[in-house]
Amino acid sequence: MMQSPMNNQPSHRPYRQWKAHIAGWLLGLFCSCLTFSAQAEDSWRDKMEGLIYAPRYFGPNAFPTPEMFGGNLPARWAVEVRGDFHHMTGDDTKDIYASLYVPIAKGKASVKIQGVIREFYKTSEAVRDERSAVEVKSPIPCYGDVIVNCHYQVLRSERWADITVSANLKTASGGRVCDARFTDAVTYWFDANIGRNLWRNPEASVRVQGLVGFYCWMTNDMIHRQNDAFCYGLGLTGQWRNFTLSGLYQGIQGYEKEGDRPMAVRFRLEYELKKNALAFQFKQGMKDDLYRALSLSYIRYF
């Protein structure tokens, strides 16, 4: 009895079933990856809502400190490059800072552009969790904010005092807000610097100075969209030949009272030779400023 040619041909059904199983498995894996990515993205965004926009819960460069000029604006152009090392329990941060100072109107006013060019950090898991951050270190380069300062000399009097006022803006150009490094929000402040010589001769001087002002930054709180603060400072500066030594006490007092009242003591020693200067600075934070910092600067005057 002859068999039908159809019965002699091999069956493709098992091969087709195998392909269908593989396709189904790949489709399921692809859908699982999409779901996991969406959940991870939602988790990342949900964590951002837990950030507290205050100096205590951000990196050391997120809230810049108003500068103290002693009430007397420098009359020379200056370019500064600085390296900083900040330390607190659970956070070691290094950064590269640069600034350009330009006097205008024959020294009666000035503009300064400054900012952190690059920040390197590594935190503990405990600090990361306290700040509602995502990573303990940045997987990509972390750049800082650009800050623009505009100063004006209101009064210059050897008999009474020297007074300057300033308007200052920190842009929202900094990165890694998800790690609580920079706020990605605008900060601005207005201040007045007052200074007076206590003693002076051709080679040396001793000067007392103070600062008062208003400091404000934007937050992620839907009720309180900004935090208003009072900023203050007090210092003493001594100069002998090419050496300048200053000790400053500064702080910011926010009204929300949740990590927004940092204080710090700073000591700075500068030596200048032929328009080139090296400066060393030590900072000890207090209250809501948890960092201790060491800085080394090179300044070129023109």
PDB file of C-alpha atoms in Angstrom:
ATOM      1  CA  MET A   1       0.000   0.000   0.000  1.00  0.00           C
ATOM      2  CA  MET A   2       1.512   3.292  -1.068  1.00  0.00           C
ATOM      3  CA  GLN A   3       1.876   6.123   1.473  1.00  0.00           C
ATOM      4  CA  SER A   4       0.856   9.613   0.652  1.00  0.00           C
ATOM      5  CA  PRO A   5       3.738  11.966  -0.116  1.00  0.00           C
ATOM      6  CA  MET A   6       2.267  14.342   2.439  1.00  0.00           C
ATOM      7  CA  ASN A   7       2.964  11.870   5.234  1.00  0.00           C
ATOM      8  CA  ASN A   8       6.667  11.589   4.242  1.00  0.00           C
ATOM      9  CA  GLN A   9       7.351  15.370   4.735  1.00  0.00           C
ATOM     10  CA  PRO A  10       8.751  16.407   8.155  1.00  0.00           C
ATOM     11  CA  SER A  11       6.404  18.377  10.416  1.00  0.00           C
ATOM     12  CA  HIS A  12       7.299  22.084  11.119  1.00  0.00           C
ATOM     13  CA  ARG A  13       4.861  22.326  14.011  1.00  0.00           C
ATOM     14  CA  PRO A  14       7.419  21.801  16.886  1.00  0.00           C
ATOM     15  CA  TYR A  15       9.776  24.398  15.338  1.00  0.00           C
ATOM     16  CA  ARG A  16       6.967  26.903  15.041  1.00  0.00           C
ATOM     17  CA  GLN A  17       5.908  26.279  18.639  1.00  0.00           C
ATOM     18  CA  TRP A  18       9.509  26.810  19.795  1.00  0.00           C
ATOM     19  CA  LYS A  19       9.694  30.134  17.968  1.00  0.00           C
ATOM     20  CA  ALA A  20       6.382  31.211  19.467  1.00  0.00           C
ATOM     21  CA  HIS A  21       7.647  30.398  22.982  1.00  0.00           C
ATOM     22  CA  ILE A  22      10.870  32.382  22.411  1.00  0.00           C
ATOM     23  CA  ALA A  23       8.951  35.359  21.010  1.00  0.00           C
ATOM     24  CA  GLY A  24       6.550  35.294  23.932  1.00  0.00           C
ATOM     25  CA  TRP A  25       9.411  35.111  26.436  1.00  0.00           C
ATOM     26  CA  LEU A  26      11.237  38.049  24.801  1.00  0.00           C
ATOM     27  CA  LEU A  27       8.038  40.101  24.697  1.00  0.00           C
ATOM     28  CA  GLY A  28       7.434  39.419  28.370  1.00  0.00           C
ATOM     29  CA  LEU A  29      11.020  40.373  29.241  1.00  0.00           C
ATOM     30  CA  PHE A  30      10.729  43.620  27.246  1.00  0.00           C
ATOM     31  CA  CYS A  31       7.473  44.557  28.991  1.00  0.00           C
ATOM     32  CA  SER A  32       9.028  43.768  32.381  1.00  0.00           C
ATOM     33  CA  CYS A  33      11.994  46.058  31.602  1.00  0.00           C
ATOM     34  CA  LEU A  34       9.652  48.874  30.595  1.00  0.00           C
ATOM     35  CA  THR A  35       7.646  48.425  33.780  1.00  0.00           C
ATOM     36  CA  PHE A  36      10.793  48.344  35.922  1.00  0.00           C
ATOM     37  CA  SER A  37      12.161  51.497  34.214  1.00  0.00           C
ATOM     38  CA  ALA A  38       8.889  53.334  34.756  1.00  0.00           C
ATOM     39  CA  GLN A  39       8.817  52.258  38.401  1.00  0.00           C
ATOM     40  CA  ALA A  40      12.479  53.325  38.861  1.00  0.00           C
ATOM     41  CA  GLU A  41      11.759  56.697  37.273  1.00  0.00           C
ATOM     42  CA  ASP A  42       8.683  57.169  39.437  1.00  0.00           C
ATOM     43  CA  SER A  43      10.719  56.152  42.511  1.00  0.00           C
ATOM     44  CA  TRP A  44      13.433  58.699  41.601  1.00  0.00           C
ATOM     45  CA  ARG A  45      10.872  61.471  41.147  1.00  0.00           C
ATOM     46  CA  ASP A  46       9.037  60.516  44.317  1.00  0.00           C
ATOM     47  CA  LYS A  47      12.298  60.773  46.241  1.00  0.00           C
ATOM     48  CA  MET A  48      12.861  64.294  44.893  1.00  0.00           C
ATOM     49  CA  GLU A  49       9.727  65.435  46.693  1.00  0.00           C
ATOM     50  CA  GLY A  50      11.387  64.568  49.994  1.00  0.00           C
ATOM     51  CA  LEU A  51      14.273  67.029  49.534  1.00  0.00           C
ATOM     52  CA  ILE A  52      14.501  69.754  52.175  1.00  0.00           C
ATOM     53  CA  TYR A  53      15.790  72.966  50.594  1.00  0.00           C
ATOM     54  CA  ALA A  54      17.988  74.098  53.478  1.00  0.00           C
ATOM     55  CA  PRO A  55      21.776  74.276  54.035  1.00  0.00           C
ATOM     56  CA  ARG A  56      21.732  71.401  56.545  1.00  0.00           C
ATOM     57  CA  TYR A  57      20.345  68.949  53.978  1.00  0.00           C
ATOM     58  CA  PHE A  58      22.368  69.957  50.896  1.00  0.00           C
ATOM     59  CA  GLY A  59      26.009  69.924  49.810  1.00  0.00           C
ATOM     60  CA  PRO A  60      28.476  72.597  50.972  1.00  0.00           C
ATOM     61  CA  ASN A  61      28.201  74.693  47.789  1.00  0.00           C
ATOM     62  CA  ALA A  62      24.419  74.788  47.400  1.00  0.00           C
ATOM     63  CA  PHE A  63      23.915  77.973  49.455  1.00  0.00           C
ATOM     64  CA  PRO A  64      26.743  80.487  48.851  1.00  0.00           C
ATOM     65  CA  THR A  65      27.807  82.763  51.681  1.00  0.00           C
ATOM     66  CA  PRO A  66      27.674  86.565  51.134  1.00  0.00           C
ATOM     67  CA  GLU A  67      31.177  87.996  50.764  1.00  0.00           C
ATOM     68  CA  MET A  68      32.646  90.509  53.158  1.00  0.00           C
ATOM     69  CA  PHE A  69      34.742  93.303  51.589  1.00  0.00           C
ATOM     70  CA  GLY A  70      35.205  95.344  54.738  1.00  0.00           C
ATOM     71  CA  GLY A  71      33.167  98.184  53.265  1.00  0.00           C
ATOM     72  CA  ASN A  72      35.887  99.037  50.756  1.00  0.00           C
ATOM     73  CA  LEU A  73      35.785  97.701  47.198  1.00  0.00           C
ATOM     74  CA  PRO A  74      39.107  96.474  45.732  1.00  0.00           C
ATOM     75  CA  ALA A  75      40.339  98.729  42.914  1.00  0.00           C
ATOM     76  CA  ARG A  76      42.137  96.019  40.897  1.00  0.00           C
ATOM     77  CA  TRP A  77      40.984  93.322  38.523  1.00  0.00           C
ATOM     78  CA  ALA A  78      41.419  89.860  39.996  1.00  0.00           C
ATOM     79  CA  VAL A  79      41.218  86.275  38.752  1.00  0.00           C
ATOM     80  CA  GLU A  80      41.073  83.504  41.354  1.00  0.00           C
ATOM     81  CA  VAL A  81      41.298  79.725  41.094  1.00  0.00           C
ATOM     82  CA  ARG A  82      40.674  77.748  44.255  1.00  0.00           C
ATOM     83  CA  GLY A  83      40.550  74.184  45.447  1.00  0.00           C
ATOM     84  CA  ASP A  84      38.326  73.280  48.408  1.00  0.00           C
ATOM     85  CA  PHE A  85      38.017  70.212  50.588  1.00  0.00           C
ATOM     86  CA  HIS A  86      34.849  69.946  52.710  1.00  0.00           C
ATOM     87  CA  HIS A  87      34.351  67.277  55.349  1.00  0.00           C
ATOM     88  CA  MET A  88      31.517  66.199  57.590  1.00  0.00           C
ATOM     89  CA  THR A  89      30.610  62.815  59.000  1.00  0.00           C
ATOM     90  CA  GLY A  90      29.360  60.864  55.998  1.00  0.00           C
ATOM     91  CA  ASP A  91      30.272  63.390  53.284  1.00  0.00           C
ATOM     92  CA  ASP A  92      33.651  64.208  51.735  1.00  0.00           C
ATOM     93  CA  THR A  93      33.466  66.838  49.007  1.00  0.00           C
ATOM     94  CA  LYS A  94      36.176  68.370  46.800  1.00  0.00           C
ATOM     95  CA  ASP A  95      35.603  71.163  44.302  1.00  0.00           C
ATOM     96  CA  ILE A  96      37.321  73.537  41.886  1.00  0.00           C
ATOM     97  CA  TYR A  97      36.206  77.168  42.095  1.00  0.00           C
ATOM     98  CA  ALA A  98      36.979  80.170  39.859  1.00  0.00           C
ATOM     99  CA  SER A  99      36.078  83.867  39.892  1.00  0.00           C
ATOM    100  CA  LEU A 100      36.598  87.088  37.941  1.00  0.00           C
ATOM    101  CA  TYR A 101      36.390  90.468  39.709  1.00  0.00           C
ATOM    102  CA  VAL A 102      36.047  93.610  37.554  1.00  0.00           C
ATOM    103  CA  PRO A 103      36.064  97.147  39.064  1.00  0.00           C
ATOM    104  CA  ILE A 104      34.138  99.788  37.127  1.00  0.00           C
ATOM    105  CA  ALA A 105      33.403 103.523  37.414  1.00  0.00           C
ATOM    106  CA  LYS A 106      36.916 104.202  38.767  1.00  0.00           C
ATOM    107  CA  GLY A 107      36.487 101.762  41.627  1.00  0.00           C
ATOM    108  CA  LYS A 108      33.095 103.046  42.780  1.00  0.00           C
ATOM    109  CA  ALA A 109      31.380  99.864  41.591  1.00  0.00           C
ATOM    110  CA  SER A 110      32.307  96.336  40.596  1.00  0.00           C
ATOM    111  CA  VAL A 111      30.995  93.121  39.093  1.00  0.00           C
ATOM    112  CA  LYS A 112      32.096  89.660  40.114  1.00  0.00           C
ATOM    113  CA  ILE A 113      31.308  86.391  38.333  1.00  0.00           C
ATOM    114  CA  GLN A 114      32.101  83.243  40.263  1.00  0.00           C
ATOM    115  CA  GLY A 115      31.122  79.639  40.751  1.00  0.00           C
ATOM    116  CA  VAL A 116      32.125  76.031  41.309  1.00  0.00           C
ATOM    117  CA  ILE A 117      33.452  74.604  38.055  1.00  0.00           C
ATOM    118  CA  ARG A 118      33.354  70.979  39.186  1.00  0.00           C
ATOM    119  CA  GLU A 119      32.344  69.172  42.372  1.00  0.00           C
ATOM    120  CA  PHE A 120      33.404  65.667  43.455  1.00  0.00           C
ATOM    121  CA  TYR A 121      31.600  64.020  46.368  1.00  0.00           C
ATOM    122  CA  LYS A 122      30.974  60.753  48.143  1.00  0.00           C
ATOM    123  CA  THR A 123      28.442  60.362  50.928  1.00  0.00           C
ATOM    124  CA  SER A 124      27.489  57.531  53.235  1.00  0.00           C
ATOM    125  CA  GLU A 125      24.193  55.708  52.783  1.00  0.00           C
ATOM    126  CA  ALA A 126      22.973  57.258  56.034  1.00  0.00           C
ATOM    127  CA  VAL A 127      23.574  60.815  54.737  1.00  0.00           C
ATOM    128  CA  ARG A 128      22.035  59.902  51.379  1.00  0.00           C
ATOM    129  CA  ASP A 129      18.885  58.632  53.084  1.00  0.00           C
ATOM    130  CA  GLU A 130      18.657  61.601  55.464  1.00  0.00           C
ATOM    131  CA  ARG A 131      18.750  63.995  52.487  1.00  0.00           C
ATOM    132  CA  SER A 132      16.391  61.865  50.336  1.00  0.00           C
ATOM    133  CA  ALA A 133      19.178  61.701  47.734  1.00  0.00           C
ATOM    134  CA  VAL A 134      19.442  59.066  45.023  1.00  0.00           C
ATOM    135  CA  GLU A 135      23.169  58.266  44.751  1.00  0.00           C
ATOM    136  CA  VAL A 136      26.125  58.365  47.148  1.00  0.00           C
ATOM    137  CA  LYS A 137      28.359  59.676  44.341  1.00  0.00           C
ATOM    138  CA  SER A 138      27.679  61.176  40.956  1.00  0.00           C
ATOM    139  CA  PRO A 139      27.627  58.813  37.942  1.00  0.00           C
ATOM    140  CA  ILE A 140      28.138  61.866  35.689  1.00  0.00           C
ATOM    141  CA  PRO A 141      30.149  65.131  36.048  1.00  0.00           C
ATOM    142  CA  CYS A 142      28.658  67.514  38.637  1.00  0.00           C
ATOM    143  CA  TYR A 143      28.879  71.230  37.819  1.00  0.00           C
ATOM    144  CA  GLY A 144      28.074  74.132  40.135  1.00  0.00           C
ATOM    145  CA  ASP A 145      26.046  77.315  39.981  1.00  0.00           C
ATOM    146  CA  VAL A 146      27.074  80.604  38.376  1.00  0.00           C
ATOM    147  CA  ILE A 147      26.900  83.556  40.787  1.00  0.00           C
ATOM    148  CA  VAL A 148      26.817  87.222  39.746  1.00  0.00           C
ATOM    149  CA  ASN A 149      27.606  89.948  42.304  1.00  0.00           C
ATOM    150  CA  CYS A 150      27.112  93.689  41.703  1.00  0.00           C
ATOM    151  CA  HIS A 151      28.640  96.091  44.260  1.00  0.00           C
ATOM    152  CA  TYR A 152      28.470  99.839  44.733  1.00  0.00           C
ATOM    153  CA  GLN A 153      30.524 102.071  47.019  1.00  0.00           C
ATOM    154  CA  VAL A 154      28.051 104.228  48.937  1.00  0.00           C
ATOM    155  CA  LEU A 155      30.472 105.947  51.299  1.00  0.00           C
ATOM    156  CA  ARG A 156      34.226 106.091  51.704  1.00  0.00           C
ATOM    157  CA  SER A 157      35.316 108.032  54.776  1.00  0.00           C
ATOM    158  CA  GLU A 158      38.462 107.606  56.841  1.00  0.00           C
ATOM    159  CA  ARG A 159      36.830 109.544  59.656  1.00  0.00           C
ATOM    160  CA  TRP A 160      33.505 107.663  59.805  1.00  0.00           C
ATOM    161  CA  ALA A 161      33.306 104.396  57.885  1.00  0.00           C
ATOM    162  CA  ASP A 162      33.340 102.773  54.457  1.00  0.00           C
ATOM    163  CA  ILE A 163      30.035 101.352  53.205  1.00  0.00           C
ATOM    164  CA  THR A 164      29.210  99.230  50.159  1.00  0.00           C
ATOM    165  CA  VAL A 165      25.919  97.682  49.070  1.00  0.00           C
ATOM    166  CA  SER A 166      25.408  94.753  46.710  1.00  0.00           C
ATOM    167  CA  ALA A 167      22.788  92.827  44.745  1.00  0.00           C
ATOM    168  CA  ASN A 168      23.595  89.158  44.146  1.00  0.00           C
ATOM    169  CA  LEU A 169      22.072  86.349  42.093  1.00  0.00           C
ATOM    170  CA  LYS A 170      22.789  82.618  42.114  1.00  0.00           C
ATOM    171  CA  THR A 171      21.521  80.971  38.942  1.00  0.00           C
ATOM    172  CA  ALA A 172      19.874  77.555  38.699  1.00  0.00           C
ATOM    173  CA  SER A 173      22.712  76.117  36.633  1.00  0.00           C
ATOM    174  CA  GLY A 174      24.079  73.626  39.185  1.00  0.00           C
ATOM    175  CA  GLY A 175      23.634  69.888  38.720  1.00  0.00           C
ATOM    176  CA  ARG A 176      22.693  66.772  40.682  1.00  0.00           C
ATOM    177  CA  VAL A 177      19.728  68.164  42.565  1.00  0.00           C
ATOM    178  CA  CYS A 178      18.642  64.520  42.877  1.00  0.00           C
ATOM    179  CA  ASP A 179      21.663  63.986  45.171  1.00  0.00           C
ATOM    180  CA  ALA A 180      21.010  67.214  47.129  1.00  0.00           C
ATOM    181  CA  ARG A 181      24.180  68.858  45.799  1.00  0.00           C
ATOM    182  CA  PHE A 182      22.768  72.000  44.139  1.00  0.00           C
ATOM    183  CA  THR A 183      19.208  73.293  44.381  1.00  0.00           C
ATOM    184  CA  ASP A 184      18.396  73.874  40.683  1.00  0.00           C
ATOM    185  CA  ALA A 185      16.552  76.970  41.943  1.00  0.00           C
ATOM    186  CA  VAL A 186      17.300  80.679  42.068  1.00  0.00           C
ATOM    187  CA  THR A 187      18.810  82.331  45.161  1.00  0.00           C
ATOM    188  CA  TYR A 188      19.326  86.069  45.619  1.00  0.00           C
ATOM    189  CA  TRP A 189      20.456  88.386  48.376  1.00  0.00           C
ATOM    190  CA  PHE A 190      21.066  92.066  49.131  1.00  0.00           C
ATOM    191  CA  ASP A 191      23.582  93.209  51.719  1.00  0.00           C
ATOM    192  CA  ALA A 192      25.543  96.137  53.083  1.00  0.00           C
ATOM    193  CA  ASN A 193      29.222  95.910  54.059  1.00  0.00           C
ATOM    194  CA  ILE A 194      30.568  98.336  56.661  1.00  0.00           C
ATOM    195  CA  GLY A 195      34.229  98.735  57.646  1.00  0.00           C
ATOM    196  CA  ARG A 196      36.500 101.063  59.541  1.00  0.00           C
ATOM    197  CA  ASN A 197      40.231 101.163  60.315  1.00  0.00           C
ATOM    198  CA  LEU A 198      40.986 100.881  64.020  1.00  0.00           C
ATOM    199  CA  TRP A 199      44.693 101.534  63.525  1.00  0.00           C
ATOM    200  CA  ARG A 200      46.866 102.191  60.491  1.00  0.00           C
ATOM    201  CA  ASN A 201      50.405 103.132  59.440  1.00  0.00           C
ATOM    202  CA  PRO A 202      52.255 102.853  56.094  1.00  0.00           C
ATOM    203  CA  GLU A 203      53.085  99.155  56.617  1.00  0.00           C
ATOM    204  CA  ALA A 204      50.271  97.757  58.758  1.00  0.00           C
ATOM    205  CA  SER A 205      46.619  98.190  59.657  1.00  0.00           C
ATOM    206  CA  VAL A 206      43.826  96.669  61.716  1.00  0.00           C
ATOM    207  CA  ARG A 207      40.263  96.904  60.406  1.00  0.00           C
ATOM    208  CA  VAL A 208      36.875  95.941  61.814  1.00  0.00           C
ATOM    209  CA  GLN A 209      33.981  95.060  59.503  1.00  0.00           C
ATOM    210  CA  GLY A 210      30.365  93.946  59.496  1.00  0.00           C
ATOM    211  CA  LEU A 211      27.647  92.754  57.134  1.00  0.00           C
ATOM    212  CA  VAL A 212      23.837  92.815  57.277  1.00  0.00           C
ATOM    213  CA  GLY A 213      21.383  91.813  54.577  1.00  0.00           C
ATOM    214  CA  PHE A 214      18.394  89.910  53.238  1.00  0.00           C
ATOM    215  CA  TYR A 215      18.835  86.391  51.789  1.00  0.00           C
ATOM    216  CA  CYS A 216      16.165  84.451  49.880  1.00  0.00           C
ATOM    217  CA  TRP A 217      16.005  81.106  48.057  1.00  0.00           C
ATOM    218  CA  MET A 218      13.312  79.157  46.228  1.00  0.00           C
ATOM    219  CA  THR A 219      12.144  75.805  47.631  1.00  0.00           C
ATOM    220  CA  ASN A 220      10.070  72.807  46.528  1.00  0.00           C
ATOM    221  CA  ASP A 221       7.452  73.411  49.231  1.00  0.00           C
ATOM    222  CA  MET A 222       4.073  74.061  47.586  1.00  0.00           C
ATOM    223  CA  ILE A 223       2.953  76.212  50.531  1.00  0.00           C
ATOM    224  CA  HIS A 224       6.152  78.151  51.260  1.00  0.00           C
ATOM    225  CA  ARG A 225       7.626  78.666  47.811  1.00  0.00           C
ATOM    226  CA  GLN A 226      10.619  80.569  49.188  1.00  0.00           C
ATOM    227  CA  ASN A 227      12.553  80.889  52.409  1.00  0.00           C
ATOM    228  CA  ASP A 228      13.414  84.408  53.562  1.00  0.00           C
ATOM    229  CA  ALA A 229      16.423  84.881  55.800  1.00  0.00           C
ATOM    230  CA  PHE A 230      18.498  87.488  57.582  1.00  0.00           C
ATOM    231  CA  CYS A 231      22.230  87.324  56.823  1.00  0.00           C
ATOM    232  CA  TYR A 232      24.907  88.830  59.057  1.00  0.00           C
ATOM    233  CA  GLY A 233      28.632  88.883  59.630  1.00  0.00           C
ATOM    234  CA  LEU A 234      31.347  90.355  61.817  1.00  0.00           C
ATOM    235  CA  GLY A 235      35.093  90.298  61.271  1.00  0.00           C
ATOM    236  CA  LEU A 236      38.544  91.651  61.971  1.00  0.00           C
ATOM    237  CA  THR A 237      41.333  92.023  59.387  1.00  0.00           C
ATOM    238  CA  GLY A 238      45.007  92.698  60.000  1.00  0.00           C
ATOM    239  CA  GLN A 239      47.534  93.636  57.315  1.00  0.00           C
ATOM    240  CA  TRP A 240      51.314  93.740  57.582  1.00  0.00           C
ATOM    241  CA  ARG A 241      53.399  94.378  54.481  1.00  0.00           C
ATOM    242  CA  ASN A 242      52.412  91.640  51.975  1.00  0.00           C
ATOM    243  CA  PHE A 243      50.461  89.527  54.483  1.00  0.00           C
ATOM    244  CA  THR A 244      46.743  89.823  55.201  1.00  0.00           C
ATOM    245  CA  LEU A 245      45.023  87.820  57.954  1.00  0.00           C
ATOM    246  CA  SER A 246      41.279  87.932  58.556  1.00  0.00           C
ATOM    247  CA  GLY A 247      38.876  86.230  60.940  1.00  0.00           C
ATOM    248  CA  LEU A 248      35.151  86.262  60.086  1.00  0.00           C
ATOM    249  CA  TYR A 249      31.990  85.065  61.767  1.00  0.00           C
ATOM    250  CA  GLN A 250      28.968  84.767  59.440  1.00  0.00           C
ATOM    251  CA  GLY A 251      25.510  83.263  59.400  1.00  0.00           C
ATOM    252  CA  ILE A 252      22.085  83.039  57.798  1.00  0.00           C
ATOM    253  CA  GLN A 253      18.891  82.902  59.826  1.00  0.00           C
ATOM    254  CA  GLY A 254      15.909  81.505  57.905  1.00  0.00           C
ATOM    255  CA  TYR A 255      12.334  81.775  59.098  1.00  0.00           C
ATOM    256  CA  GLU A 256      11.270  78.142  58.586  1.00  0.00           C
ATOM    257  CA  LYS A 257      13.671  76.916  61.312  1.00  0.00           C
ATOM    258  CA  GLU A 258      14.343  73.573  59.614  1.00  0.00           C
ATOM    259  CA  GLY A 259      18.029  73.341  58.827  1.00  0.00           C
ATOM    260  CA  ASP A 260      18.133  76.931  57.560  1.00  0.00           C
ATOM    261  CA  ARG A 261      20.310  78.618  60.197  1.00  0.00           C
ATOM    262  CA  PRO A 262      23.951  77.900  59.310  1.00  0.00           C
ATOM    263  CA  MET A 263      26.831  79.684  61.013  1.00  0.00           C
ATOM    264  CA  ALA A 264      30.563  79.519  60.359  1.00  0.00           C
ATOM    265  CA  VAL A 265      33.884  80.908  61.527  1.00  0.00           C
ATOM    266  CA  ARG A 266      36.518  81.538  58.820  1.00  0.00           C
ATOM    267  CA  PHE A 267      40.223  82.334  58.989  1.00  0.00           C
ATOM    268  CA  ARG A 268      42.064  83.433  55.843  1.00  0.00           C
ATOM    269  CA  LEU A 269      45.757  84.172  55.317  1.00  0.00           C
ATOM    270  CA  GLU A 270      46.958  85.747  52.040  1.00  0.00           C
ATOM    271  CA  TYR A 271      50.449  86.533  50.835  1.00  0.00           C
ATOM    272  CA  GLU A 272      50.983  88.721  47.751  1.00  0.00           C
ATOM    273  CA  LEU A 273      54.139  89.127  45.682  1.00  0.00           C
ATOM    274  CA  LYS A 274      54.274  91.122  42.438  1.00  0.00           C
ATOM    275  CA  LYS A 275      50.513  90.944  41.829  1.00  0.00           C
ATOM    276  CA  ASN A 276      50.453  87.190  42.466  1.00  0.00           C
ATOM    277  CA  ALA A 277      48.916  85.908  45.672  1.00  0.00           C
ATOM    278  CA  LEU A 278      48.393  82.649  47.509  1.00  0.00           C
ATOM    279  CA  ALA A 279      45.657  82.329  50.104  1.00  0.00           C
ATOM    280  CA  PHE A 280      44.865  79.625  52.638  1.00  0.00           C
ATOM    281  CA  GLN A 281      41.468  79.447  54.348  1.00  0.00           C
ATOM    282  CA  PHE A 282      39.996  77.349  57.138  1.00  0.00           C
ATOM    283  CA  LYS A 283      36.267  77.229  57.858  1.00  0.00           C
ATOM    284  CA  GLN A 284      34.484  75.632  60.785  1.00  0.00           C
ATOM    285  CA  GLY A 285      30.735  75.294  60.352  1.00  0.00           C
ATOM    286  CA  MET A 286      28.314  75.453  63.265  1.00  0.00           C
ATOM    287  CA  LYS A 287      24.665  74.672  63.903  1.00  0.00           C
ATOM    288  CA  ASP A 288      23.135  73.937  60.452  1.00  0.00           C
ATOM    289  CA  ASP A 289      26.487  74.176  58.651  1.00  0.00           C
ATOM    290  CA  LEU A 290      27.923  70.713  59.284  1.00  0.00           C
ATOM    291  CA  TYR A 291      31.124  71.061  57.244  1.00  0.00           C
ATOM    292  CA  ARG A 292      34.723  71.797  58.087  1.00  0.00           C
ATOM    293  CA  ALA A 293      36.642  73.096  55.059  1.00  0.00           C
ATOM    294  CA  LEU A 294      40.191  73.790  53.886  1.00  0.00           C
ATOM    295  CA  SER A 295      40.892  75.943  50.820  1.00  0.00           C
ATOM    296  CA  LEU A 296      43.948  76.934  48.803  1.00  0.00           C
ATOM    297  CA  SER A 297      43.717  79.781  46.269  1.00  0.00           C
ATOM    298  CA  TYR A 298      45.865  81.381  43.596  1.00  0.00           C
ATOM    299  CA  ILE A 299      44.945  85.000  42.782  1.00  0.00           C
ATOM    300  CA  ARG A 300      46.287  87.125  39.964  1.00  0.00           C
ATOM    301  CA  TYR A 301      45.793  90.874  40.279  1.00  0.00           C
ATOM    302  CA  PHE A 302      45.816  93.290  37.336  1.00  0.00           C
TER     303      PHE A 302
END
